[in-house]
Tab-separated table of C-alpha atoms and ligand atoms in Angstrom:
chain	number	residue	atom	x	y	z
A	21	UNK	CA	-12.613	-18.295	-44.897
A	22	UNK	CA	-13.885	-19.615	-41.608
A	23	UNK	CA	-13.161	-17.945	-38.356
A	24	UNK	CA	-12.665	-20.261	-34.580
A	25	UNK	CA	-14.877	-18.670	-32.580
A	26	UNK	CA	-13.990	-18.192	-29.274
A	27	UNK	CA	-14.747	-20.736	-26.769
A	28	UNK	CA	-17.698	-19.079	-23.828
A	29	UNK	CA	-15.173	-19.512	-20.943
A	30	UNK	CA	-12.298	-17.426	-23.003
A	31	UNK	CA	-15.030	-14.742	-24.371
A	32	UNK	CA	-16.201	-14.336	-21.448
A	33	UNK	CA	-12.848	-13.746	-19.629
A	34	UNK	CA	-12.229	-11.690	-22.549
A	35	UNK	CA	-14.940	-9.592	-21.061
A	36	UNK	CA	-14.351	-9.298	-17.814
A	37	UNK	CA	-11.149	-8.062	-18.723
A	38	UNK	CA	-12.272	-5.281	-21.223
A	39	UNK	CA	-14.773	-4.463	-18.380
A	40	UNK	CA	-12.287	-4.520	-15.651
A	41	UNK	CA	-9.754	-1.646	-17.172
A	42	UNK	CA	-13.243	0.799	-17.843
A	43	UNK	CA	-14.501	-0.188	-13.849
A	44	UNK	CA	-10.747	1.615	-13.291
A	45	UNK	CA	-11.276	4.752	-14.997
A	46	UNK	CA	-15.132	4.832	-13.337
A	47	UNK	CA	-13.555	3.992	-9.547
A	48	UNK	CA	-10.902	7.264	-10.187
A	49	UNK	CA	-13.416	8.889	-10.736
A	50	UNK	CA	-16.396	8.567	-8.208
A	51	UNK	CA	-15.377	6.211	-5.994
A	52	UNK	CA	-18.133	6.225	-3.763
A	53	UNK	CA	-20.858	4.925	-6.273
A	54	UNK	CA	-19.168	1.082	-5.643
A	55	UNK	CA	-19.399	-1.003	-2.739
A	56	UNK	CA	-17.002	-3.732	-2.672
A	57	UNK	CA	-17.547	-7.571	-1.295
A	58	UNK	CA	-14.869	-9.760	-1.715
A	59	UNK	CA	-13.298	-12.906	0.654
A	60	UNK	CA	-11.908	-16.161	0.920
A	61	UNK	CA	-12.133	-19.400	2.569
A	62	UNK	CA	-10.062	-20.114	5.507
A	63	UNK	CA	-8.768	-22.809	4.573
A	64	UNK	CA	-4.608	-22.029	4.802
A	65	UNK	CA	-2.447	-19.551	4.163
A	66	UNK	CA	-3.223	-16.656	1.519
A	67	UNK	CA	-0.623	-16.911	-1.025
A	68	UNK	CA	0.806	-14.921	-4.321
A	69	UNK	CA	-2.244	-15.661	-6.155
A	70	UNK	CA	-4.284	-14.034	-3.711
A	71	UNK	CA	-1.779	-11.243	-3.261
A	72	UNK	CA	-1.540	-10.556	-7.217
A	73	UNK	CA	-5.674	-11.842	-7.738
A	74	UNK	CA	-7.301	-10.078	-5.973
A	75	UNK	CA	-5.959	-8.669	-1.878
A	76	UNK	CA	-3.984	-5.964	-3.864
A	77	UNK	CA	-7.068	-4.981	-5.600
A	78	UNK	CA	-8.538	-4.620	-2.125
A	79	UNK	CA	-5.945	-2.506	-1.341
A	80	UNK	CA	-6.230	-0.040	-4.155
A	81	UNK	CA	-9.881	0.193	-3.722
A	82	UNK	CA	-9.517	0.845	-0.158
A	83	UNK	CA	-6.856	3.484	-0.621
A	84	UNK	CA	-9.096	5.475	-3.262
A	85	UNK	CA	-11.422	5.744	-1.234
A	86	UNK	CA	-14.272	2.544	-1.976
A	87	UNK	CA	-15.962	1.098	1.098
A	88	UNK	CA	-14.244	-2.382	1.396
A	89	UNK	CA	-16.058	-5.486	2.848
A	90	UNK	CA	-14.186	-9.029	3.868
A	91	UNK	CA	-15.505	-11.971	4.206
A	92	UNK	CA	-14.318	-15.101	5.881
A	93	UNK	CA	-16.105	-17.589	4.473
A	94	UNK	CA	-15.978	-20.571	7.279
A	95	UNK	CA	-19.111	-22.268	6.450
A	96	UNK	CA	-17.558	-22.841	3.180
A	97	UNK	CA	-14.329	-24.556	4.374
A	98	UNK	CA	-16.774	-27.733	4.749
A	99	UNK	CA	-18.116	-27.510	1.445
A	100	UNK	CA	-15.248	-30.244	0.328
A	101	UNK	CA	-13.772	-31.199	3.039
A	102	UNK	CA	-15.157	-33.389	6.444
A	103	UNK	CA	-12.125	-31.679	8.716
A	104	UNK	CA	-12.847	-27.878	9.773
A	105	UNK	CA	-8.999	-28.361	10.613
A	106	UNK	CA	-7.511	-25.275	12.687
A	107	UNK	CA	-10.465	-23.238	12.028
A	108	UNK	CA	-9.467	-20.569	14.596
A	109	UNK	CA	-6.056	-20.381	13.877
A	110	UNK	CA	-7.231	-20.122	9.721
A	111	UNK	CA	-9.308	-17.317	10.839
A	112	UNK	CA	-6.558	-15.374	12.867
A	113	UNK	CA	-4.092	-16.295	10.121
A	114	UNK	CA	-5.982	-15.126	7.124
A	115	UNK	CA	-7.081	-11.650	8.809
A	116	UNK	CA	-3.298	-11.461	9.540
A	117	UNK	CA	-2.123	-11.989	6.028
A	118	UNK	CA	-4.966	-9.071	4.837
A	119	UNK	CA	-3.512	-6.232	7.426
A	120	UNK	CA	-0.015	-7.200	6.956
A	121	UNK	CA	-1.571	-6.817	3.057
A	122	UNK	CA	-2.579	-3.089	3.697
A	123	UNK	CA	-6.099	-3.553	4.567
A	124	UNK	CA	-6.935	-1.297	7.265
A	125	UNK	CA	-9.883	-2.378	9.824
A	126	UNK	CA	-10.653	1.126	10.345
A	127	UNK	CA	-12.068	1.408	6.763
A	128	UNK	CA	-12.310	-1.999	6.149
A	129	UNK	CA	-14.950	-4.144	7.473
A	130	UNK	CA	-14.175	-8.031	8.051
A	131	UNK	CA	-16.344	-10.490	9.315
A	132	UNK	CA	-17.573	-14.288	9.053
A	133	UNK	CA	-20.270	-16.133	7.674
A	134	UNK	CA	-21.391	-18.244	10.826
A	135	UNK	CA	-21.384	-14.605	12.859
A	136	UNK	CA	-24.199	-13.204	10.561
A	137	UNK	CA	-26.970	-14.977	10.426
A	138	UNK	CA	-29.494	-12.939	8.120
A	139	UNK	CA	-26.591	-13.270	5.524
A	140	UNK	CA	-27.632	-17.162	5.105
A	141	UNK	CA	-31.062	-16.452	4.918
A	142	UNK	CA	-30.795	-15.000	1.960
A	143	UNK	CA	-30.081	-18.693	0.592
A	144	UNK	CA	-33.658	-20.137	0.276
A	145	UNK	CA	-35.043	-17.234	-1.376
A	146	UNK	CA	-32.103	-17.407	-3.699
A	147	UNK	CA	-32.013	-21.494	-4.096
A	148	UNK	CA	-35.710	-21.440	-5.942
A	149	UNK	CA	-34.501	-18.678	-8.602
A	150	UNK	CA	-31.617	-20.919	-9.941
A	151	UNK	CA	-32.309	-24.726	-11.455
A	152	UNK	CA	-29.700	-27.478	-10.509
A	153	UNK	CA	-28.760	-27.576	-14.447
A	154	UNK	CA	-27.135	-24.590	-14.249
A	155	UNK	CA	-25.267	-25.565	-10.861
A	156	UNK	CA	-24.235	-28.419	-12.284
A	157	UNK	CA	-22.859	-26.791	-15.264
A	158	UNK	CA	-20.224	-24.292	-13.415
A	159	UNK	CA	-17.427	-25.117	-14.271
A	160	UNK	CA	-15.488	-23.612	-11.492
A	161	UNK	CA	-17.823	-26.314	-9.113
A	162	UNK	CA	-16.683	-28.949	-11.481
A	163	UNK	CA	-12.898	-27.954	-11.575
A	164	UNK	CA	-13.003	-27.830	-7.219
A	165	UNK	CA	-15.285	-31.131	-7.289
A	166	UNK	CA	-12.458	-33.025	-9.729
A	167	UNK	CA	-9.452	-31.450	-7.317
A	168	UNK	CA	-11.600	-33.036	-4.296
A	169	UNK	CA	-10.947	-36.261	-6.276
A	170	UNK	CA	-13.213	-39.218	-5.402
A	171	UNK	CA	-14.857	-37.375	-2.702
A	172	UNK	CA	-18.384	-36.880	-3.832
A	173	UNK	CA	-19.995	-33.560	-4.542
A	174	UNK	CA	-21.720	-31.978	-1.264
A	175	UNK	CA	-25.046	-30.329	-1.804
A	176	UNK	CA	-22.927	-27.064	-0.256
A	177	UNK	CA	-20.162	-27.219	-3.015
A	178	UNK	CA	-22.940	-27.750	-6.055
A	179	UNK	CA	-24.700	-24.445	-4.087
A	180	UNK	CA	-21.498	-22.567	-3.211
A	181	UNK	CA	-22.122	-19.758	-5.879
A	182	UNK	CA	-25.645	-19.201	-4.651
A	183	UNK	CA	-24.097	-18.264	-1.001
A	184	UNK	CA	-22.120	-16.387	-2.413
A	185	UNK	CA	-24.267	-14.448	-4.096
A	186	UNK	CA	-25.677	-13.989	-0.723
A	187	UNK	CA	-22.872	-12.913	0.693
A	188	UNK	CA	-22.574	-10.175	-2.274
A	189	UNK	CA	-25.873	-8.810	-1.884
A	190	UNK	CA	-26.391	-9.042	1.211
A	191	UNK	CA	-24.699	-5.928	1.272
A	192	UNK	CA	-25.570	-4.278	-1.596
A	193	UNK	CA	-22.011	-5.398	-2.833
A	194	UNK	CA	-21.541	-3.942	-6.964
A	195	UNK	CA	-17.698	-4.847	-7.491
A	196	UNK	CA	-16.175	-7.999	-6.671
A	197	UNK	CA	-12.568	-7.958	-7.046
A	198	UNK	CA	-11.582	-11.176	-8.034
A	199	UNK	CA	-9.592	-13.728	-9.879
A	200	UNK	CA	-10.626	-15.694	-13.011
A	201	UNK	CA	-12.074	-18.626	-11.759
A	202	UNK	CA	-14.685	-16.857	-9.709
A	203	UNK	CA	-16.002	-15.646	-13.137
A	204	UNK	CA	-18.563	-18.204	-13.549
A	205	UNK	CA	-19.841	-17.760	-9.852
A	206	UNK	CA	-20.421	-13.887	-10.324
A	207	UNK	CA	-22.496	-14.306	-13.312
A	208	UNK	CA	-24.567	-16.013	-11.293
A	209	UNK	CA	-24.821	-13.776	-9.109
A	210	UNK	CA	-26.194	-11.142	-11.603
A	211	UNK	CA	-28.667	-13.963	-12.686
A	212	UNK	CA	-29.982	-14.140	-9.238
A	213	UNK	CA	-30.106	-10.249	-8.527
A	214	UNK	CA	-31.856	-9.979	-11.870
A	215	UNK	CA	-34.464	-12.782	-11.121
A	216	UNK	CA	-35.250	-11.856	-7.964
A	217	UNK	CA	-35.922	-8.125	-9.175
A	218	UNK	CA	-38.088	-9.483	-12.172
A	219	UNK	CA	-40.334	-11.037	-9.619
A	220	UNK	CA	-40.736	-9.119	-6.467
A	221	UNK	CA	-39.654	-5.585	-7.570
A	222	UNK	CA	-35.934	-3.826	-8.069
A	223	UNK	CA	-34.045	-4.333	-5.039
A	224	UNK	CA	-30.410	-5.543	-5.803
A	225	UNK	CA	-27.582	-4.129	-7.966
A	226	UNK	CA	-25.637	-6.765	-10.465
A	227	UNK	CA	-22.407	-6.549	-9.380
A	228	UNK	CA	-19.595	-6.633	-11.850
A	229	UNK	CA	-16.300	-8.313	-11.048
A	230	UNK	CA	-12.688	-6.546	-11.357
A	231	UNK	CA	-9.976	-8.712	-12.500
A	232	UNK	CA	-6.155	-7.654	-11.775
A	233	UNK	CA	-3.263	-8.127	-13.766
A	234	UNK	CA	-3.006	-11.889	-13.008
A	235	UNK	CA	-6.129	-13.412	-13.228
A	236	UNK	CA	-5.257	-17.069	-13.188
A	237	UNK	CA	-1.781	-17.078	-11.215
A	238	UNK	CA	-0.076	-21.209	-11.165
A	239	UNK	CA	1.679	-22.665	-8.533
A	240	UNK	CA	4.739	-24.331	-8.568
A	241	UNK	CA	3.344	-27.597	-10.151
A	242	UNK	CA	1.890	-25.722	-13.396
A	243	UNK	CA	-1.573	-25.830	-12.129
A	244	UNK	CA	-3.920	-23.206	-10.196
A	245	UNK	CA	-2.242	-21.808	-7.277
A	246	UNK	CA	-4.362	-23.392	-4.789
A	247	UNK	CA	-4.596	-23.568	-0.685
A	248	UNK	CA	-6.142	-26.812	-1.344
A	249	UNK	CA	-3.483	-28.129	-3.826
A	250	UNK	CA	-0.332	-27.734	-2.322
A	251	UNK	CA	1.682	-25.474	-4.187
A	252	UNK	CA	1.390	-22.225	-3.266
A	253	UNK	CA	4.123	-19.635	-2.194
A	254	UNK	CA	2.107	-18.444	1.240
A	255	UNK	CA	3.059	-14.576	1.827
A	256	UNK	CA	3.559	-15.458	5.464
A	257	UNK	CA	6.993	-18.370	4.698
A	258	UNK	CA	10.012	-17.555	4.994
A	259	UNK	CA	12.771	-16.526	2.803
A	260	UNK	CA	14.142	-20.170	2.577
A	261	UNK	CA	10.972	-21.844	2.023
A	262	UNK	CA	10.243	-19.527	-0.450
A	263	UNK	CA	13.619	-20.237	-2.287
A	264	UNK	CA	13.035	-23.659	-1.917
A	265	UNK	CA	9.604	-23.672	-3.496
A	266	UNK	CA	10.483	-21.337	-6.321
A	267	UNK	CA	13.785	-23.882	-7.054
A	268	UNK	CA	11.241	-26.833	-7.106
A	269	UNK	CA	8.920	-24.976	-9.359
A	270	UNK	CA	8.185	-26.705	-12.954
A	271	UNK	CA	9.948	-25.012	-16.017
A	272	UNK	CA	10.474	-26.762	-19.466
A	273	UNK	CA	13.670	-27.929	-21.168
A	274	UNK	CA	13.794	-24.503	-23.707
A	275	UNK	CA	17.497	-22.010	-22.115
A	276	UNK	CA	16.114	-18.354	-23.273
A	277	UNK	CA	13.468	-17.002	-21.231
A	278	UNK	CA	10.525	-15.726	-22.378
A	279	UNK	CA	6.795	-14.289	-22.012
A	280	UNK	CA	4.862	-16.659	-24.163
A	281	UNK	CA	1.463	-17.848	-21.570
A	282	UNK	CA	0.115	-20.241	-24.188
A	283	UNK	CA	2.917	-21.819	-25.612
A	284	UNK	CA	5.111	-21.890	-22.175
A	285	UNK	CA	2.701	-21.522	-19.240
A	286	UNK	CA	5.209	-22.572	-16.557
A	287	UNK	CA	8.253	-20.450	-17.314
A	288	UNK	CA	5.575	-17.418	-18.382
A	289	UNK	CA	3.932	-18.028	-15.017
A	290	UNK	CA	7.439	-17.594	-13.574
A	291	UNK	CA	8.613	-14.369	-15.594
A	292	UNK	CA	4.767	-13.075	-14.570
A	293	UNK	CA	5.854	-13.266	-10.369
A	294	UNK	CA	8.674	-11.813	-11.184
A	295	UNK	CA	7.560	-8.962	-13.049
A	296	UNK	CA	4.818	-8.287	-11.161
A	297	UNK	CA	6.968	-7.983	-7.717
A	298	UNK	CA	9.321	-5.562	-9.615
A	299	UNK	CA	6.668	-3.384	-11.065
A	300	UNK	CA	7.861	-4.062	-14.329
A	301	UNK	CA	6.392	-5.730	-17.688
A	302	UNK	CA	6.647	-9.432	-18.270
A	303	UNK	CA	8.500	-8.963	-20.956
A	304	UNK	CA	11.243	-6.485	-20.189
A	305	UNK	CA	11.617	-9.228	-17.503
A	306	UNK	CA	12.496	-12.068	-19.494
A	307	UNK	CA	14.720	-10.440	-21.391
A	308	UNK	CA	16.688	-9.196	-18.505
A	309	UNK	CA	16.896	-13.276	-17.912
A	310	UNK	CA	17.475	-13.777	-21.939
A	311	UNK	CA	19.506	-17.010	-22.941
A	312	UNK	CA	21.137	-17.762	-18.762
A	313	UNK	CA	18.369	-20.367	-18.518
A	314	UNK	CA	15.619	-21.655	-16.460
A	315	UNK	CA	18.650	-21.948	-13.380
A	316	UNK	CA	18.829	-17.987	-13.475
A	317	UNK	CA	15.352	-17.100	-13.927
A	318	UNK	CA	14.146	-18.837	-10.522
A	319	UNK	CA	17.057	-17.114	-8.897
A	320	UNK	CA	15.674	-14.035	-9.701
A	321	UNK	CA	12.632	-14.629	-9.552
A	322	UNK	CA	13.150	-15.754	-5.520
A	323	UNK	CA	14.774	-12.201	-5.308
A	324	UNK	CA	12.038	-10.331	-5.933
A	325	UNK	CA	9.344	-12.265	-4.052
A	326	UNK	CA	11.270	-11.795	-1.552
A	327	UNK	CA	12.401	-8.576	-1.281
A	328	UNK	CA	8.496	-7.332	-2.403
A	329	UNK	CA	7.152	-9.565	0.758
A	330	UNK	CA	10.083	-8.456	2.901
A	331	UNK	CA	7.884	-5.457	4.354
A	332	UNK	CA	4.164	-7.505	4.434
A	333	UNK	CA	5.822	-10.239	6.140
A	334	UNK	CA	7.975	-7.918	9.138
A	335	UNK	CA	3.797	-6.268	9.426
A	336	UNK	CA	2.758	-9.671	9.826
A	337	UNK	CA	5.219	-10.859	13.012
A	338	UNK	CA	4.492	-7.118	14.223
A	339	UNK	CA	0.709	-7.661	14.538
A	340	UNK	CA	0.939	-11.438	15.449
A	341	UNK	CA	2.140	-10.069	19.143
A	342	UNK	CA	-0.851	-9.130	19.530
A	343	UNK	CA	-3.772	-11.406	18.771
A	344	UNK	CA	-6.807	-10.039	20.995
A	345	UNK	CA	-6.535	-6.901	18.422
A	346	UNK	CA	-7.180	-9.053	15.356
A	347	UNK	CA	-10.433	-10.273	17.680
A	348	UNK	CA	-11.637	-7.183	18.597
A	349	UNK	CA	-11.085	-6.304	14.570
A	350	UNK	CA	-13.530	-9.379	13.530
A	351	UNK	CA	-16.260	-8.565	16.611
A	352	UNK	CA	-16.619	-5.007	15.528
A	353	UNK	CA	-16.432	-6.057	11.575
A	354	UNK	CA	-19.122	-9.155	12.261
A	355	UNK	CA	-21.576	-6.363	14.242
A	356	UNK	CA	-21.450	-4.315	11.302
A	357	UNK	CA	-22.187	-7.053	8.998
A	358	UNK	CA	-25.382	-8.008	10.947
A	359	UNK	CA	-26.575	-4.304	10.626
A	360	UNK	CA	-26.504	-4.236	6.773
A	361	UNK	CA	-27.638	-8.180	6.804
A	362	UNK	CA	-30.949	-7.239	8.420
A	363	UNK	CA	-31.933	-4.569	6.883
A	364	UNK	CA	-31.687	-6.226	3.600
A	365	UNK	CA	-33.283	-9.156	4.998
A	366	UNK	CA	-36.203	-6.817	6.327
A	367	UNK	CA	-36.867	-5.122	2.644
A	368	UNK	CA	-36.496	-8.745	0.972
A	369	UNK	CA	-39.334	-9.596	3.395
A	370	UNK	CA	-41.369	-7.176	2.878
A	371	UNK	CA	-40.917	-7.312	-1.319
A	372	UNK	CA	-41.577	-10.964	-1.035
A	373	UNK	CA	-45.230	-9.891	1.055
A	374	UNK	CA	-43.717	-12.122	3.995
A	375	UNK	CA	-43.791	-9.291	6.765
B	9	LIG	P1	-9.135	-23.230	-2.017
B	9	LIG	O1	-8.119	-24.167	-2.626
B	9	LIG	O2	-9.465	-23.532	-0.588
B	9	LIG	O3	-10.361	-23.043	-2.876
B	9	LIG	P2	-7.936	-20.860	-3.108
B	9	LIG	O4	-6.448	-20.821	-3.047
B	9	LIG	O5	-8.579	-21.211	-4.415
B	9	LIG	O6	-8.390	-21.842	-1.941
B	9	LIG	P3	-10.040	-19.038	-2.424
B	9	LIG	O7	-10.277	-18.729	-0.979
B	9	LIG	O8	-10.933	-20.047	-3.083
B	9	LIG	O9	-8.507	-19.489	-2.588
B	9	LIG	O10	-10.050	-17.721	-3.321
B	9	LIG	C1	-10.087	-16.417	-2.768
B	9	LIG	C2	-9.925	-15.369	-3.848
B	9	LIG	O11	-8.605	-15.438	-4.401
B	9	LIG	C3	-10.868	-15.512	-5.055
B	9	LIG	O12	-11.223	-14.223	-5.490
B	9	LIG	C4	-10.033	-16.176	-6.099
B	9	LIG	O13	-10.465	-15.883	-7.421
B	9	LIG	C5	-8.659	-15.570	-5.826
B	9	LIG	N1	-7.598	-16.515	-6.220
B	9	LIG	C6	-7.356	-17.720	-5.641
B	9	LIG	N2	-6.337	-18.344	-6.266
B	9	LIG	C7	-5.925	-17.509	-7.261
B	9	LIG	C8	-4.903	-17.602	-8.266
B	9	LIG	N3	-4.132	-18.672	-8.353
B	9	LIG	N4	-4.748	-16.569	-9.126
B	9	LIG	C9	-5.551	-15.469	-9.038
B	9	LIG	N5	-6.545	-15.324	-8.112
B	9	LIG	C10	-6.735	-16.327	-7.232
B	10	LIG	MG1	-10.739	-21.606	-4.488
């Protein structure tokens, strides 16, 4: 008898996700062993794949106790793109979204990429420990290169996961709470903290990532939920919208509801929102749907995105009065940053004999 063995991408996942639920136990316990570097482009609105991916992960870990570090990554927004767009207003809007979230700038520390120079330094020493064969085989790149369409691929998007493995270590970063398609870029990262302590002496952890419960959340077309591929459900739209969107969202033709992610991604995507806004299992969720159809499910499925971003989004218009205090929370955040990003840039110095 033959066995299929499992494709790299899937094992891999498979992994991360064994990994992920033993990183829990370890985080209950001592909490202060892990450092935590996570972010996100500003490119538009955080939506419920964020929420679900990975910002409610950077909740938790704040809550129990793990130092938390944010980055807004604005030098990547041009990594695909010729427009910086709004780039102020995406920067005030995506710190918005994260304290509505829960995060709390008091023990969370946010800051930018083009604020903290020593961070980007890290990039040449990094770029000669990686080949361009294996940037050009990541397949998240390729994925974000194809949704870019004809545009052709920048030397920042093939390089992307090397700055962010800067951004990682800069800070001594060992748990990256993310979602599924970052997978591929934090193995890279481990590859570059591993090379660069084979050759000039141990000075960077290999971070691990932590996925959540929805790793890979769609949007309302069936594919990725994506700011760049417009159709996400952003936390910050209203109830309407939100209704709207969810009514417009593609099902298929089959009445009773289930959980079934491979054989019905769409509706399973659908029952997964659901659930997870409830705080109850997929499939106790679809059966409370059963054989009332695809009509029903949506309806419900509105109701509790709504009602679970009824108290984020009333945070949200409460701290969008006041928009010198999400300033003040990105100055003090980026000074911070700069600290940690010299002193790492001092010992790589010295390890590399260039001080
Ligand atoms: P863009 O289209 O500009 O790349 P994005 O929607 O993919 O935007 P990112 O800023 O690239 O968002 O991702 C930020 C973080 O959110 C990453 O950790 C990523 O894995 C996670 N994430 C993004 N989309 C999803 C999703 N649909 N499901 C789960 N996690 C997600
Ligand atoms: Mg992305």
């Amino acid at each position: 008898m033959t066995t299929l063995a499992l494709d790299p991408a899937e094992a891999s996942f498979q992994r991360a996700q064994t990994r992920s639920a033993e990183l829990d136990t370890e985080i209950a316990r001592s909490p202060e062993r892990f450092r935590v570097l996570t972010g996100d482009r500003p490119t538009g609105p955080l939506h419920l794949g964020h929420l679900f991916g990975t910002l409610a992960n950077r909740v938790r870990l704040q809550d129990a106790g793990v130092e938390v570090l944010v980055l807004v990554a604005d030098y990547q927004v041009i990594a695909d793109r010729d427009d910086l767009g709004d780039l102020p207003g995406a920067v005030t809007g995506l710190l918005l979204d994260q304290l509505a979230a829960g995060l709390d700038p008091d023990r969370t520390t946010f800051f930018r990429h083009s604020a903290v120079p020593a961070l980007n330094q890290l990039m040449l020493p990094f770029l000669s420990l990686v080949t361009v064969a294996e940037l050009q085989r990541n397949p998240t790149v390729k994925a974000e290169a194809e949704a870019a369409g004809a545009r052709p691929l920048s030397g920042l998007l093939l390089t992307y996961p090397v700055h962010q493995a800067a951004d990682i270590l800069f800070c001594g970063g060992n748990l990256v709470p993310v979602g599924r398609d970052q997978l591929p870029h934090l193995e890279l990262t481990r590859t570059i903290a591993r090379r660069f302590n084979q050759r000039y002496g141990q000075l960077f952890p290999e971070p691990e990532a932590l996925l959540s419960q929805a790793p890979l959340l769609l949007g309302t077309d069936g594919t990725k939920m994506s700011k760049s591929r417009g159709n996400t459900l952003a936390l910050r739209d209203d109830e309407d919208r939100t209704a709207a969107l969810i009514r417009g969202a593609t099902t298929d033709a089959e009445r009773t509801i289930s959980y079934q992610p491979d054989r019905r991604p769409e509706v399973s995507n659908l029952v997964l929102l659901g659930a997870l806004c409830r705080g109850e299992s997929p499939e106790s969720f679809a059966d409370s749907i059963g054989g009332r159809g695809a009509a029903a499910l949506k309806a419900a499925v509105t109701e509790a995105v709504n009602e679970h971003l009824r108290p984020l989004r009333r945070r949200r218009a409460e701290l969008t009065a006041d928009p010198g205090a999400v300033r003040e929370v990105l100055a003090l955040g980026n000074a911070r940053a700069n600290e940690l990003a010299e002193a790492t840039l001092d010992r790589v110095r010295v390890a590399m004999q260039m001080s």
